[in-house]
Amino acid sequence: MSRPRPRGISLLEVLLAILLVFMAASCLLGLFGSGQGLALRGREYSIATLLAGNRMEELLACPLEDVSPGTGEHSEPYRGYTWEVALHDFEGDLKMLEVLVLSPRGARCALRTLRRTSEFFGIACDPWAGWLVFSVPGDPAVRILQDGSRAAPGPSLPPGPSPARAGGLAGPPGAGFLWVADQVHRNVVYFRQKESGGFEEGEVHALVPPSEVKTPTFAGLASDGFANRLVLADRANRALWILADSPVDSERVRGPLAPREPALGTPAGVAVDGSASVVWVADAEHGCLRQLLVGGEPASPADYEVEPGVGWWNRECFRPEEGMGSPQGVAVNPWSSAVLCVDEGSLHLLEFVPMSAGSYAQVWSRRRLPDDLIQARPSGICLDPFRNVVYLNTRRGQVWKSTLVAPGGFEPIHGGEGE
């Protein structure tokens, strides 16, 4: 009986096996390589998102006018990642801010947000002459308004490399002087009033900060009644500047001045009492008022933070118990016993009522603004303490008036558009 002959693996079977192993290995290697590529691309997406978020946070922390569109490349350890910042008109005073980051392999992250232009428009009143002076959007000249008359052009900022735009101001007509901030060229202009009426040509004073300090962006001015001391609120550095005497020079400039604990947020207006010994600042970022005492030591130094060579910062953040919105301006009477501030929807009044043993109680009151005034977006505020009248101007160029006694309604006295 014959036995079957043993049979080995044929060459064809060996080749087929090698081919199958090669195909399986190719698939596995392809999957591994693809996974590595996806992981690398995902990592680049994550880094691009992180870099775009960081850039956007930096831009949101500074005024919109300090944002410059442009492109660039990140440094180590993110060399090869490029960024682009763009600003586009959106609607009215809204702009679209866009940040784009691109990785070396083409991973792309784009972040967008809406920013509102943050120009400040000041207003001041002269109770003795019954005059108002205020700035309006897009104009180098301020307006002067007398009771029962139409607004007339006031002094104009001098021309520069680009058209000037008046912003914060201090020292109303009738007091003999007027300070006006130029929001484009970031300086202040001093006008002297003529005895025959009108103003002399303005004197430009550029505030030149140290190299490590940003160029100031002014959000309001305040002066004592004798033009001996001018206080400026600076959004770019989140601080104050004090210019002593007039005209000013570099040796009389103090700043930037800001408390450290708690820190000052974005200032949106400043006011001083009659001697400029008490300074009030509207902190739009933290929704409160801050106080700086200029001069002698306070009764309770532990409650204050010293500002060397200037005075003392009150550590208290002044706000009512129910809170307030983002204050847009602040005003104070000459005795600093009553402080007014306006946010996006309300007028707030803080009064210091004398108590026993020389102490004072804080009494807050609040009045809601009319819808038309809210839509016009309040900016500056001033107080006529002798007639108990408060005036507000807006970012649409309107001026409103209200009395502090009942019934205390709000009345538009300058419509802005068409006037």
Short mmCIF file of C-alpha atoms in Angstrom, two decimals:
data_model
loop_
_atom_site.label_atom_id
_atom_site.label_comp_id
_atom_site.label_asym_id
_atom_site.label_seq_id
_atom_site.Cartn_x
_atom_site.Cartn_y
_atom_site.Cartn_z
CA MET A 1 0.00 0.00 0.00
CA SER A 2 1.49 3.34 -1.10
CA ARG A 3 1.96 6.21 1.39
CA PRO A 4 1.26 9.88 0.44
CA ARG A 5 4.37 11.84 -0.28
CA PRO A 6 5.02 14.81 2.05
CA ARG A 7 4.28 18.13 0.33
CA GLY A 8 6.06 21.43 1.16
CA ILE A 9 5.04 25.05 0.64
CA SER A 10 5.19 26.08 -2.91
CA LEU A 11 6.96 29.20 -4.10
CA LEU A 12 3.64 30.68 -5.17
CA GLU A 13 2.22 30.27 -1.68
CA VAL A 14 5.31 31.91 -0.19
CA LEU A 15 4.97 34.85 -2.55
CA LEU A 16 1.28 35.19 -1.76
CA ALA A 17 1.98 35.12 1.97
CA ILE A 18 4.69 37.75 1.62
CA LEU A 19 2.31 39.90 -0.43
CA LEU A 20 -0.42 39.61 2.19
CA VAL A 21 2.01 40.48 4.99
CA PHE A 22 3.31 43.45 2.97
CA MET A 23 -0.23 44.71 2.31
CA ALA A 24 -1.19 44.36 5.98
CA ALA A 25 1.99 46.12 7.09
CA SER A 26 1.39 48.91 4.56
CA CYS A 27 -2.11 49.44 5.90
CA LEU A 28 -0.87 49.47 9.47
CA LEU A 29 1.98 51.82 8.64
CA GLY A 30 -0.43 54.05 6.71
CA LEU A 31 -2.82 54.17 9.63
CA PHE A 32 0.05 54.94 11.98
CA GLY A 33 1.38 57.70 9.71
CA SER A 34 -2.08 59.14 9.23
CA GLY A 35 -2.66 59.10 12.97
CA GLN A 36 0.66 60.82 13.53
CA GLY A 37 -0.27 63.47 10.95
CA LEU A 38 -3.68 64.01 12.50
CA ALA A 39 -2.16 64.24 15.97
CA LEU A 40 0.38 66.80 14.75
CA ARG A 41 -2.29 68.80 12.94
CA GLY A 42 -4.53 68.64 16.02
CA ARG A 43 -1.65 69.89 18.15
CA GLU A 44 -1.12 72.79 15.73
CA TYR A 45 -4.84 73.59 15.86
CA SER A 46 -4.63 73.68 19.67
CA ILE A 47 -1.56 75.93 19.63
CA ALA A 48 -3.13 78.21 17.00
CA THR A 49 -6.30 78.48 19.14
CA LEU A 50 -4.23 79.28 22.24
CA LEU A 51 -2.19 81.94 20.43
CA ALA A 52 -5.29 83.51 18.89
CA GLY A 53 -7.01 83.60 22.28
CA ASN A 54 -3.99 85.21 23.91
CA ARG A 55 -3.76 87.83 21.17
CA MET A 56 -7.49 88.58 21.45
CA GLU A 57 -7.20 88.98 25.25
CA GLU A 58 -4.37 91.47 24.77
CA LEU A 59 -6.45 93.47 22.30
CA LEU A 60 -9.55 93.46 24.50
CA ALA A 61 -7.50 94.83 27.40
CA CYS A 62 -6.62 98.04 25.57
CA PRO A 63 -8.77 100.81 24.06
CA LEU A 64 -9.97 100.17 20.53
CA GLU A 65 -8.05 103.19 19.23
CA ASP A 66 -4.82 101.45 20.30
CA VAL A 67 -5.59 98.43 18.10
CA SER A 68 -3.61 98.54 14.87
CA PRO A 69 -4.42 96.10 12.03
CA GLY A 70 -1.36 94.20 10.81
CA THR A 71 0.45 90.89 10.48
CA GLY A 72 3.43 89.26 12.16
CA GLU A 73 5.13 86.04 13.23
CA HIS A 74 5.33 84.61 16.71
CA SER A 75 8.72 84.16 18.35
CA GLU A 76 10.13 81.00 19.90
CA PRO A 77 8.85 78.50 20.88
CA TYR A 78 6.09 79.15 18.33
CA ARG A 79 8.19 80.32 15.41
CA GLY A 80 6.44 79.61 12.13
CA TYR A 81 3.01 80.56 13.47
CA THR A 82 1.81 83.79 11.85
CA TRP A 83 -0.91 86.14 13.07
CA GLU A 84 -3.12 88.79 11.51
CA VAL A 85 -5.29 91.44 13.19
CA ALA A 86 -8.07 93.09 11.18
CA LEU A 87 -10.72 95.72 11.95
CA HIS A 88 -13.88 96.01 9.87
CA ASP A 89 -16.76 98.48 10.11
CA PHE A 90 -19.87 96.71 11.32
CA GLU A 91 -22.70 99.08 12.25
CA GLY A 92 -22.74 102.57 13.68
CA ASP A 93 -19.90 102.84 16.20
CA LEU A 94 -19.42 99.05 16.28
CA LYS A 95 -16.39 97.45 14.66
CA MET A 96 -15.58 93.80 13.99
CA LEU A 97 -12.24 92.80 15.50
CA GLU A 98 -10.74 89.66 13.95
CA VAL A 99 -7.65 87.69 14.98
CA LEU A 100 -6.29 84.99 12.62
CA VAL A 101 -3.43 82.58 13.48
CA LEU A 102 -1.96 80.20 10.87
CA SER A 103 0.33 77.25 11.70
CA PRO A 104 3.26 76.05 9.55
CA ARG A 105 1.11 73.13 8.23
CA GLY A 106 -1.91 75.32 7.51
CA ALA A 107 -3.94 74.83 10.70
CA ARG A 108 -6.07 77.98 10.95
CA CYS A 109 -7.85 79.59 13.91
CA ALA A 110 -9.97 82.75 13.54
CA LEU A 111 -11.60 84.60 16.44
CA ARG A 112 -14.02 87.50 16.00
CA THR A 113 -15.77 89.89 18.35
CA LEU A 114 -17.56 93.22 18.21
CA ARG A 115 -15.95 96.28 19.82
CA ARG A 116 -17.54 99.64 20.36
CA THR A 117 -15.51 102.78 19.82
CA SER A 118 -14.66 104.22 23.22
CA GLU A 119 -14.31 107.92 22.57
CA PHE A 120 -15.16 110.20 25.47
CA PHE A 121 -17.10 113.44 25.13
CA GLY A 122 -16.90 115.95 27.96
CA ILE A 123 -19.23 118.63 29.25
CA ALA A 124 -18.80 121.46 31.76
CA CYS A 125 -21.09 124.18 33.07
CA ASP A 126 -20.60 127.72 34.31
CA PRO A 127 -23.35 128.52 36.80
CA TRP A 128 -22.51 132.23 36.93
CA ALA A 129 -22.86 132.86 33.21
CA GLY A 130 -25.43 130.14 32.55
CA TRP A 131 -23.23 128.59 29.88
CA LEU A 132 -22.48 125.03 28.88
CA VAL A 133 -19.49 123.88 26.88
CA PHE A 134 -19.38 120.37 25.43
CA SER A 135 -17.67 118.26 22.77
CA VAL A 136 -19.44 116.40 19.98
CA PRO A 137 -18.48 113.35 17.91
CA GLY A 138 -16.01 113.84 15.08
CA ASP A 139 -15.46 117.59 15.52
CA PRO A 140 -12.31 119.51 16.55
CA ALA A 141 -14.45 122.39 17.87
CA VAL A 142 -16.41 122.35 21.10
CA ARG A 143 -19.90 123.86 21.39
CA ILE A 144 -21.07 126.62 23.71
CA LEU A 145 -24.72 126.68 24.77
CA GLN A 146 -26.41 129.49 26.70
CA ASP A 147 -29.80 129.23 28.34
CA GLY A 148 -32.58 129.69 25.80
CA SER A 149 -30.28 129.82 22.77
CA ARG A 150 -28.87 127.48 20.18
CA ALA A 151 -25.43 125.95 20.48
CA ALA A 152 -22.67 128.03 18.91
CA PRO A 153 -19.18 126.95 17.82
CA GLY A 154 -16.53 127.39 20.49
CA PRO A 155 -12.74 127.18 20.26
CA SER A 156 -11.35 124.59 17.89
CA LEU A 157 -8.40 122.26 18.33
CA PRO A 158 -5.47 123.14 16.07
CA PRO A 159 -4.99 120.96 12.98
CA GLY A 160 -2.37 118.21 12.98
CA PRO A 161 -1.25 115.33 10.75
CA SER A 162 -4.88 114.14 10.81
CA PRO A 163 -8.16 115.84 11.78
CA ALA A 164 -8.44 116.47 15.52
CA ARG A 165 -11.43 115.34 17.62
CA ALA A 166 -12.35 117.08 20.85
CA GLY A 167 -12.99 114.85 23.85
CA GLY A 168 -12.76 115.55 27.54
CA LEU A 169 -12.69 119.16 28.75
CA ALA A 170 -12.34 121.19 31.91
CA GLY A 171 -12.83 124.82 32.88
CA PRO A 172 -16.04 126.19 31.36
CA PRO A 173 -16.33 129.59 29.67
CA GLY A 174 -16.72 132.38 32.14
CA ALA A 175 -13.91 131.02 34.33
CA GLY A 176 -11.35 132.47 31.93
CA PHE A 177 -9.81 129.25 30.68
CA LEU A 178 -10.66 125.99 28.97
CA TRP A 179 -8.78 122.70 28.64
CA VAL A 180 -9.71 120.37 25.76
CA ALA A 181 -8.32 116.88 25.09
CA ASP A 182 -7.51 115.90 21.51
CA GLN A 183 -8.51 112.24 21.15
CA VAL A 184 -6.56 111.80 17.90
CA HIS A 185 -3.21 113.38 18.72
CA ARG A 186 -3.42 112.51 22.43
CA ASN A 187 -2.53 115.89 23.80
CA VAL A 188 -4.36 118.65 25.68
CA VAL A 189 -4.92 122.21 24.49
CA TYR A 190 -5.19 125.21 26.80
CA PHE A 191 -7.40 128.13 25.73
CA ARG A 192 -7.45 131.52 27.45
CA GLN A 193 -10.64 133.52 27.28
CA LYS A 194 -10.47 137.08 25.96
CA GLU A 195 -12.02 139.94 27.90
CA SER A 196 -13.87 140.93 24.75
CA GLY A 197 -15.28 137.43 24.37
CA GLY A 198 -14.11 134.34 22.56
CA PHE A 199 -10.82 132.54 23.12
CA GLU A 200 -7.22 133.05 22.17
CA GLU A 201 -5.35 130.55 20.02
CA GLY A 202 -4.86 127.29 21.89
CA GLU A 203 -1.59 126.22 23.48
CA VAL A 204 -0.83 122.56 22.76
CA HIS A 205 0.68 120.53 25.59
CA ALA A 206 1.83 117.04 24.68
CA LEU A 207 2.15 114.70 27.62
CA VAL A 208 5.33 112.72 26.91
CA PRO A 209 5.41 109.60 29.12
CA PRO A 210 8.50 107.53 30.00
CA SER A 211 9.52 104.91 27.45
CA GLU A 212 7.96 102.05 29.43
CA VAL A 213 4.56 103.80 29.61
CA LYS A 214 1.96 103.77 26.85
CA THR A 215 0.92 106.97 25.13
CA PRO A 216 -2.06 108.23 27.20
CA THR A 217 -5.61 108.00 25.90
CA PHE A 218 -7.67 110.58 27.76
CA ALA A 219 -11.12 109.75 29.11
CA GLY A 220 -11.94 112.99 30.84
CA LEU A 221 -10.35 116.07 32.38
CA ALA A 222 -11.02 117.97 35.58
CA SER A 223 -9.61 121.23 36.92
CA ASP A 224 -9.96 123.41 39.98
CA GLY A 225 -11.54 126.82 39.52
CA PHE A 226 -8.22 128.61 39.11
CA ALA A 227 -6.50 126.41 36.51
CA ASN A 228 -3.78 125.56 39.03
CA ARG A 229 -4.23 121.82 38.77
CA LEU A 230 -5.48 119.67 35.90
CA VAL A 231 -6.30 115.98 36.42
CA LEU A 232 -6.52 113.64 33.44
CA ALA A 233 -7.99 110.13 33.31
CA ASP A 234 -5.88 107.84 31.11
CA ARG A 235 -7.53 104.70 29.68
CA ALA A 236 -4.36 103.36 28.02
CA ASN A 237 -2.40 103.13 31.29
CA ARG A 238 -5.41 102.75 33.61
CA ALA A 239 -4.18 105.67 35.63
CA LEU A 240 -4.36 109.41 36.31
CA TRP A 241 -2.02 112.24 35.42
CA ILE A 242 -1.82 115.54 37.31
CA LEU A 243 -0.54 118.69 35.66
CA ALA A 244 0.19 121.45 38.17
CA ASP A 245 -0.08 125.13 37.20
CA SER A 246 -0.75 126.56 33.77
CA PRO A 247 0.85 126.48 31.31
CA VAL A 248 2.31 123.10 32.18
CA ASP A 249 5.81 121.79 31.64
CA SER A 250 7.43 118.41 32.06
CA GLU A 251 8.63 119.14 35.62
CA ARG A 252 5.08 119.67 36.82
CA VAL A 253 3.68 116.43 35.39
CA ARG A 254 2.86 113.63 37.85
CA GLY A 255 1.91 110.20 36.61
CA PRO A 256 0.84 107.68 35.78
CA LEU A 257 -0.89 107.46 39.15
CA ALA A 258 -2.89 104.35 40.06
CA PRO A 259 -3.64 102.31 43.18
CA ARG A 260 -2.29 98.77 43.40
CA GLU A 261 -4.73 97.10 45.82
CA PRO A 262 -7.39 97.07 44.62
CA ALA A 263 -6.15 98.08 41.20
CA LEU A 264 -7.85 100.74 39.13
CA GLY A 265 -9.75 99.42 36.11
CA THR A 266 -10.52 101.44 32.99
CA PRO A 267 -11.20 105.06 33.94
CA ALA A 268 -14.11 106.72 32.13
CA GLY A 269 -14.18 110.20 33.61
CA VAL A 270 -12.72 112.20 36.45
CA ALA A 271 -13.95 115.00 38.73
CA VAL A 272 -12.41 117.21 41.43
CA ASP A 273 -13.73 119.40 44.21
CA GLY A 274 -13.25 123.16 44.24
CA SER A 275 -9.61 123.02 45.36
CA ALA A 276 -8.74 119.78 43.50
CA SER A 277 -7.84 118.18 46.83
CA VAL A 278 -10.32 115.32 46.33
CA VAL A 279 -10.31 113.45 43.02
CA TRP A 280 -13.10 111.06 41.98
CA VAL A 281 -12.58 108.54 39.18
CA ALA A 282 -15.29 106.56 37.36
CA ASP A 283 -14.02 102.98 37.03
CA ALA A 284 -15.93 101.56 34.06
CA GLU A 285 -14.32 98.13 34.29
CA HIS A 286 -15.15 97.42 37.94
CA GLY A 287 -18.43 99.34 38.10
CA CYS A 288 -17.46 101.68 40.93
CA LEU A 289 -15.99 105.04 41.89
CA ARG A 290 -12.46 105.50 43.28
CA GLN A 291 -11.15 108.38 45.38
CA LEU A 292 -7.72 110.02 45.56
CA LEU A 293 -6.92 112.53 48.30
CA VAL A 294 -4.31 115.05 47.20
CA GLY A 295 -2.19 116.49 49.99
CA GLY A 296 -2.20 115.76 53.72
CA GLU A 297 -2.51 112.44 55.51
CA PRO A 298 -6.06 111.10 56.07
CA ALA A 299 -7.50 110.43 59.51
CA SER A 300 -7.28 106.63 59.03
CA PRO A 301 -4.13 105.90 56.98
CA ALA A 302 -4.72 102.14 57.22
CA ASP A 303 -7.75 102.56 54.94
CA TYR A 304 -5.64 104.26 52.28
CA GLU A 305 -2.74 103.47 49.99
CA VAL A 306 -0.06 106.11 49.71
CA GLU A 307 0.68 107.69 46.33
CA PRO A 308 4.22 109.00 46.90
CA GLY A 309 4.58 112.74 46.47
CA VAL A 310 0.88 113.18 45.64
CA GLY A 311 -1.51 111.89 48.28
CA TRP A 312 -3.56 108.84 49.27
CA TRP A 313 -5.77 106.38 47.39
CA ASN A 314 -8.88 105.27 49.24
CA ARG A 315 -8.99 101.47 49.23
CA GLU A 316 -12.79 101.51 49.16
CA CYS A 317 -14.62 100.93 45.88
CA PHE A 318 -17.65 103.20 46.12
CA ARG A 319 -20.82 101.60 44.77
CA PRO A 320 -24.40 101.18 46.04
CA GLU A 321 -25.41 97.87 47.62
CA GLU A 322 -27.40 96.90 44.54
CA GLY A 323 -24.39 97.71 42.40
CA MET A 324 -24.14 99.86 39.32
CA GLY A 325 -23.39 99.38 35.66
CA SER A 326 -20.30 100.67 33.92
CA PRO A 327 -19.97 104.35 34.95
CA GLN A 328 -19.36 106.65 31.99
CA GLY A 329 -18.74 109.92 33.81
CA VAL A 330 -18.53 111.48 37.26
CA ALA A 331 -19.19 114.92 38.76
CA VAL A 332 -18.80 116.37 42.26
CA ASN A 333 -19.89 119.55 44.02
CA PRO A 334 -17.21 122.00 45.23
CA TRP A 335 -17.43 120.66 48.80
CA SER A 336 -17.18 116.98 47.79
CA SER A 337 -20.30 116.21 49.83
CA ALA A 338 -22.26 114.99 46.79
CA VAL A 339 -20.95 112.87 43.94
CA LEU A 340 -22.88 112.00 40.78
CA CYS A 341 -22.10 109.35 38.21
CA VAL A 342 -23.94 108.06 35.17
CA ASP A 343 -23.79 104.52 33.83
CA GLU A 344 -25.46 103.09 30.73
CA GLY A 345 -28.94 103.26 32.24
CA SER A 346 -29.04 105.23 35.48
CA LEU A 347 -27.96 108.38 37.26
CA HIS A 348 -26.47 107.65 40.70
CA LEU A 349 -26.11 110.17 43.53
CA LEU A 350 -23.81 109.58 46.50
CA GLU A 351 -24.24 111.97 49.45
CA PHE A 352 -22.10 112.11 52.57
CA VAL A 353 -24.38 112.91 55.51
CA PRO A 354 -22.66 114.18 58.70
CA MET A 355 -23.01 111.92 61.74
CA SER A 356 -21.77 112.17 65.31
CA ALA A 357 -18.06 112.30 66.19
CA GLY A 358 -17.14 113.71 62.80
CA SER A 359 -18.18 110.59 60.87
CA TYR A 360 -20.25 110.47 57.70
CA ALA A 361 -22.89 108.12 56.37
CA GLN A 362 -23.03 107.23 52.68
CA VAL A 363 -26.48 107.64 51.19
CA TRP A 364 -27.06 106.43 47.65
CA SER A 365 -30.01 107.24 45.40
CA ARG A 366 -30.69 106.20 41.83
CA ARG A 367 -32.75 107.52 38.94
CA ARG A 368 -33.35 105.59 35.73
CA LEU A 369 -32.55 107.38 32.48
CA PRO A 370 -35.17 107.77 29.72
CA ASP A 371 -34.94 105.23 26.91
CA ASP A 372 -33.97 107.92 24.37
CA LEU A 373 -31.08 108.98 26.57
CA ILE A 374 -29.96 105.38 27.08
CA GLN A 375 -29.96 104.79 23.32
CA ALA A 376 -27.90 107.95 22.81
CA ARG A 377 -25.23 106.47 25.15
CA PRO A 378 -24.29 108.87 27.97
CA SER A 379 -20.71 110.07 28.17
CA GLY A 380 -19.81 113.22 30.14
CA ILE A 381 -21.61 114.67 33.15
CA CYS A 382 -21.36 117.98 35.01
CA LEU A 383 -23.16 119.59 37.94
CA ASP A 384 -24.39 123.12 38.56
CA PRO A 385 -24.42 122.99 42.39
CA PHE A 386 -26.08 126.38 42.84
CA ARG A 387 -29.13 125.52 40.75
CA ASN A 388 -29.13 121.78 41.54
CA VAL A 389 -28.99 120.97 37.84
CA VAL A 390 -27.08 118.10 36.25
CA TYR A 391 -26.16 118.03 32.56
CA LEU A 392 -25.32 114.96 30.48
CA ASN A 393 -23.94 114.70 26.99
CA THR A 394 -23.95 111.62 24.80
CA ARG A 395 -21.97 109.84 22.13
CA ARG A 396 -24.62 110.93 19.62
CA GLY A 397 -23.96 114.61 20.34
CA GLN A 398 -27.04 115.27 22.47
CA VAL A 399 -27.20 117.25 25.72
CA TRP A 400 -29.75 116.49 28.45
CA LYS A 401 -30.69 118.40 31.58
CA SER A 402 -32.22 117.29 34.88
CA THR A 403 -32.81 118.84 38.28
CA LEU A 404 -31.78 117.02 41.44
CA VAL A 405 -34.97 117.99 43.24
CA ALA A 406 -38.45 116.58 42.59
CA PRO A 407 -39.81 115.86 40.08
CA GLY A 408 -36.34 115.65 38.51
CA GLY A 409 -37.26 114.62 34.97
CA PHE A 410 -34.78 114.56 32.08
CA GLU A 411 -35.08 117.09 29.28
CA PRO A 412 -33.11 117.20 26.00
CA ILE A 413 -31.75 120.72 25.41
CA HIS A 414 -29.54 120.02 22.41
CA GLY A 415 -30.52 117.43 19.85
CA GLY A 416 -27.13 116.88 18.27
CA GLU A 417 -28.12 115.85 14.78
CA GLY A 418 -29.05 118.79 12.61
CA GLU A 419 -28.12 121.42 15.20
#
